[in-house]
Amino acid sequence: MKLRFFSHSAFQLTTKSNKKILIDPFFDGNPTSPIKSNEVSADFIILTHGHGDHIGDALKIAKKDNSLFICVNELANYVASKGFKAHNMHIGGSYNFDFGRVKFTIAHHGSMTSDNYYAGEASGVLITCDGKTVYHTGDTGLFYDMKLIGEMNPIDYMLLPIGDNFTMGITDAVKAVELANPKIAIPMHYNTFPVINADPNDFKNKIEQLGKKSIVLSYGQEIEL
Ligand code: NI
Ligand code: MN
């Protein structure tokens, strides 16, 4: 499968069977996004939580593409109440979709939509398809259970925030990689706004000092997993 990074926490997975899965698609209000929301398509949209920089343009894209939302129950009910298709899940649960398996994890963060609906618990998500497991942590602080998540679900690629202020900063993110033990760590949720400025190469160097691998993706870059 392929993984494309758009900046912030927005990624697209494209499977070998050409299914497109968007995660936290924040484009039009995102000053660092290399594209606008009408330039992507999605068969599935996974949201980690209800904040505006994660729901982003999801409703617009789903309207265009008739995408299926996959998220925790309360957030799934929110998008369903707006007329969209949703598959309700919750933390700890996994489900086999036609493209692969999705499992939700804890994240230590809030979750309310910009129009003030409670969107359930913030989450992280493990996506396994084409023989690889990607762990998108969502917005979160550091927590020790990342060790358990990595032990129970061996991780190939860990996508994790480094921007501090709302989430882990670099020091905590490096510890998160030590705990979850992915093959490759990819930083996200930095430099979108001044308050979350961080140097992804500083993160990468610290990961490499641990003898582990990190890739800093440029905005719009796509890699084969
Ligand atoms: Ni958030
Ligand atoms: Mn955020």
Short mmCIF file of C-alpha atoms and ligand atoms in Angstrom, two decimals:
data_model
loop_
_atom_site.label_atom_id
_atom_site.label_comp_id
_atom_site.label_asym_id
_atom_site.label_seq_id
_atom_site.Cartn_x
_atom_site.Cartn_y
_atom_site.Cartn_z
CA MET A 1 0.00 0.00 0.00
CA LYS A 2 0.97 3.62 -0.36
CA LEU A 3 1.00 6.33 2.30
CA ARG A 4 0.70 10.00 1.44
CA PHE A 5 1.25 12.82 3.95
CA PHE A 6 -0.50 16.15 3.45
CA SER A 7 0.84 17.96 6.59
CA HIS A 8 -0.71 18.17 10.07
CA SER A 9 -2.33 14.76 10.81
CA ALA A 10 -3.77 14.24 7.33
CA PHE A 11 -2.75 11.08 5.49
CA GLN A 12 -4.09 8.95 2.66
CA LEU A 13 -3.56 5.22 2.34
CA THR A 14 -4.01 3.66 -1.08
CA THR A 15 -4.22 -0.13 -0.98
CA LYS A 16 -3.03 -2.55 -3.66
CA SER A 17 -6.69 -3.01 -4.61
CA ASN A 18 -6.86 0.79 -5.06
CA LYS A 19 -9.07 1.55 -2.08
CA LYS A 20 -8.45 5.06 -0.76
CA ILE A 21 -8.56 5.71 2.97
CA LEU A 22 -8.23 9.27 4.26
CA ILE A 23 -7.27 9.94 7.87
CA ASP A 24 -8.01 13.31 9.53
CA PRO A 25 -8.40 15.17 6.20
CA PHE A 26 -7.60 18.82 7.02
CA PHE A 27 -6.92 20.77 3.81
CA ASP A 28 -8.85 23.97 3.09
CA GLY A 29 -8.26 25.65 6.48
CA ASN A 30 -4.76 24.24 6.78
CA PRO A 31 -2.08 26.78 5.83
CA THR A 32 0.48 24.01 5.19
CA SER A 33 -1.65 21.73 3.02
CA PRO A 34 -0.28 21.34 -0.52
CA ILE A 35 -3.74 20.57 -1.91
CA LYS A 36 -7.38 21.59 -1.56
CA SER A 37 -10.11 19.17 -0.49
CA ASN A 38 -11.48 18.82 -4.04
CA GLU A 39 -8.16 17.28 -5.13
CA VAL A 40 -8.49 14.08 -3.08
CA SER A 41 -10.92 11.21 -3.06
CA ALA A 42 -11.83 8.73 -0.36
CA ASP A 43 -13.67 5.42 -0.22
CA PHE A 44 -13.23 5.52 3.56
CA ILE A 45 -12.59 8.36 6.00
CA ILE A 46 -11.14 7.58 9.42
CA LEU A 47 -11.38 10.33 12.05
CA THR A 48 -9.39 10.12 15.29
CA HIS A 49 -11.48 12.76 17.08
CA GLY A 50 -13.87 15.64 16.59
CA HIS A 51 -11.57 18.68 16.62
CA GLY A 52 -11.76 20.97 13.59
CA ASP A 53 -8.17 20.29 12.51
CA HIS A 54 -9.03 16.56 12.24
CA ILE A 55 -12.62 16.50 10.91
CA GLY A 56 -11.33 19.20 8.57
CA ASP A 57 -12.96 18.80 5.16
CA ALA A 58 -14.25 15.30 5.82
CA LEU A 59 -17.93 16.14 5.33
CA LYS A 60 -17.23 17.95 2.05
CA ILE A 61 -15.19 15.03 0.71
CA ALA A 62 -17.71 12.42 1.85
CA LYS A 63 -20.49 14.33 0.11
CA LYS A 64 -18.51 14.29 -3.15
CA ASP A 65 -17.35 10.64 -2.89
CA ASN A 66 -20.07 8.95 -0.81
CA SER A 67 -17.28 7.83 1.57
CA LEU A 68 -17.87 5.58 4.56
CA PHE A 69 -16.79 7.10 7.88
CA ILE A 70 -15.03 4.87 10.39
CA CYS A 71 -14.75 6.31 13.89
CA VAL A 72 -15.75 5.90 17.52
CA ASN A 73 -19.45 5.64 18.23
CA GLU A 74 -20.28 9.22 19.26
CA LEU A 75 -18.36 10.77 16.37
CA ALA A 76 -19.88 8.23 13.96
CA ASN A 77 -23.33 9.23 15.21
CA TYR A 78 -22.44 12.89 14.66
CA VAL A 79 -21.52 12.35 11.00
CA ALA A 80 -24.53 10.06 10.53
CA SER A 81 -26.77 12.84 11.91
CA LYS A 82 -25.46 15.03 9.08
CA GLY A 83 -26.61 12.40 6.58
CA PHE A 84 -23.38 10.47 6.02
CA LYS A 85 -22.62 6.74 6.08
CA ALA A 86 -20.72 5.61 9.14
CA HIS A 87 -19.39 2.44 10.68
CA ASN A 88 -19.50 2.87 14.46
CA MET A 89 -16.63 1.40 16.43
CA HIS A 90 -14.96 2.04 19.78
CA ILE A 91 -11.67 1.88 21.59
CA GLY A 92 -10.24 -1.62 21.84
CA GLY A 93 -12.46 -2.94 19.07
CA SER A 94 -11.34 -4.04 15.63
CA TYR A 95 -13.22 -4.90 12.46
CA ASN A 96 -12.31 -6.37 9.06
CA PHE A 97 -13.25 -4.05 6.21
CA ASP A 98 -12.75 -5.06 2.59
CA PHE A 99 -9.43 -3.18 2.52
CA GLY A 100 -8.10 -4.50 5.85
CA ARG A 101 -8.47 -4.39 9.59
CA VAL A 102 -9.09 -1.28 11.70
CA LYS A 103 -8.65 -1.16 15.48
CA PHE A 104 -9.16 1.85 17.71
CA THR A 105 -6.84 2.64 20.62
CA ILE A 106 -6.90 5.10 23.49
CA ALA A 107 -5.53 8.61 23.11
CA HIS A 108 -5.25 11.17 25.90
CA HIS A 109 -6.97 14.19 24.41
CA GLY A 110 -10.38 15.89 24.10
CA SER A 111 -13.00 15.51 21.40
CA MET A 112 -15.71 18.05 20.65
CA THR A 113 -16.77 19.20 17.21
CA SER A 114 -16.49 22.85 16.19
CA ASP A 115 -20.30 23.10 16.41
CA ASN A 116 -20.09 21.90 20.03
CA TYR A 117 -21.19 18.27 19.81
CA TYR A 118 -19.52 15.84 22.19
CA ALA A 119 -17.68 13.41 19.91
CA GLY A 120 -16.81 10.64 22.37
CA GLU A 121 -13.30 9.73 23.42
CA ALA A 122 -10.38 10.85 21.31
CA SER A 123 -8.71 7.84 19.74
CA GLY A 124 -5.76 6.47 17.88
CA VAL A 125 -6.11 3.90 15.13
CA LEU A 126 -4.27 0.82 13.90
CA ILE A 127 -4.82 0.01 10.24
CA THR A 128 -3.59 -3.30 8.89
CA CYS A 129 -3.70 -3.95 5.17
CA ASP A 130 -1.49 -5.47 2.47
CA GLY A 131 0.59 -7.08 5.25
CA LYS A 132 1.56 -3.85 7.02
CA THR A 133 0.30 -2.19 10.19
CA VAL A 134 0.14 1.60 10.47
CA TYR A 135 -0.52 3.19 13.88
CA HIS A 136 -1.87 6.75 13.63
CA THR A 137 -1.87 7.88 17.27
CA GLY A 138 -4.26 10.79 16.75
CA ASP A 139 -3.68 13.75 19.05
CA THR A 140 -2.38 12.48 22.35
CA GLY A 141 -0.08 12.96 25.25
CA LEU A 142 2.43 10.26 26.06
CA PHE A 143 1.06 7.17 27.77
CA TYR A 144 2.76 4.00 28.92
CA ASP A 145 0.15 1.71 27.30
CA MET A 146 1.81 2.47 23.97
CA LYS A 147 4.11 -0.36 25.01
CA LEU A 148 1.14 -2.72 25.26
CA ILE A 149 -0.28 -1.49 21.95
CA GLY A 150 3.04 -2.24 20.25
CA GLU A 151 3.38 -5.66 21.90
CA MET A 152 -0.13 -6.75 20.94
CA ASN A 153 -0.10 -5.23 17.45
CA PRO A 154 3.42 -5.18 15.96
CA ILE A 155 3.70 -1.81 14.23
CA ASP A 156 5.42 -1.14 10.91
CA TYR A 157 4.78 2.61 10.71
CA MET A 158 3.92 4.86 13.66
CA LEU A 159 2.53 8.30 12.79
CA LEU A 160 2.77 10.51 15.86
CA PRO A 161 2.52 14.17 16.87
CA ILE A 162 5.63 16.13 17.82
CA GLY A 163 4.28 19.72 17.88
CA ASP A 164 3.82 20.03 21.65
CA ASN A 165 1.26 22.39 23.27
CA PHE A 166 -1.81 20.24 22.38
CA THR A 167 -0.01 16.88 22.11
CA MET A 168 3.33 15.24 22.76
CA GLY A 169 6.38 17.32 21.98
CA ILE A 170 9.60 15.85 20.64
CA THR A 171 10.96 14.48 23.93
CA ASP A 172 7.74 12.65 24.77
CA ALA A 173 7.30 11.49 21.16
CA VAL A 174 10.76 9.92 21.22
CA LYS A 175 9.76 8.04 24.39
CA ALA A 176 6.51 6.98 22.66
CA VAL A 177 8.54 5.41 19.86
CA GLU A 178 10.70 3.59 22.41
CA LEU A 179 7.54 2.20 24.03
CA ALA A 180 5.54 1.25 20.92
CA ASN A 181 8.63 0.05 19.07
CA PRO A 182 7.54 0.56 15.44
CA LYS A 183 9.86 -0.29 12.55
CA ILE A 184 9.62 3.32 11.32
CA ALA A 185 8.42 6.52 13.04
CA ILE A 186 6.88 9.36 11.04
CA PRO A 187 6.30 12.73 12.76
CA MET A 188 3.08 14.72 12.27
CA HIS A 189 1.08 17.58 13.83
CA TYR A 190 3.85 20.21 13.69
CA ASN A 191 4.47 23.58 11.99
CA THR A 192 0.82 23.99 10.93
CA PHE A 193 0.44 26.96 13.29
CA PRO A 194 3.18 28.86 15.18
CA VAL A 195 2.10 27.38 18.53
CA ILE A 196 3.04 23.88 17.34
CA ASN A 197 6.31 24.70 15.62
CA ALA A 198 8.83 21.87 15.95
CA ASP A 199 11.79 20.60 13.95
CA PRO A 200 10.98 17.15 12.52
CA ASN A 201 14.67 16.55 11.77
CA ASP A 202 15.49 17.04 15.46
CA PHE A 203 12.93 14.28 16.18
CA LYS A 204 14.42 12.09 13.44
CA ASN A 205 17.96 12.53 14.81
CA LYS A 206 16.85 11.59 18.31
CA ILE A 207 15.11 8.46 16.97
CA GLU A 208 18.25 7.51 15.05
CA GLN A 209 20.34 7.99 18.21
CA LEU A 210 18.21 5.19 19.69
CA GLY A 211 19.20 2.99 16.75
CA LYS A 212 15.70 3.25 15.28
CA LYS A 213 14.37 4.54 11.96
CA SER A 214 12.40 7.67 11.18
CA ILE A 215 11.23 9.23 7.93
CA VAL A 216 10.31 12.92 7.68
CA LEU A 217 7.77 13.19 4.89
CA SER A 218 7.47 16.42 2.94
CA TYR A 219 4.01 17.89 2.39
CA GLY A 220 2.33 15.91 -0.38
CA GLN A 221 4.96 13.17 -0.46
CA GLU A 222 3.82 9.59 -1.07
CA ILE A 223 5.82 6.50 -0.12
CA GLU A 224 5.34 2.80 -0.75
CA LEU A 225 5.02 0.90 2.52
NI NI B 1 -7.18 17.65 18.74
MN MN B 2 -5.04 18.48 16.49
#
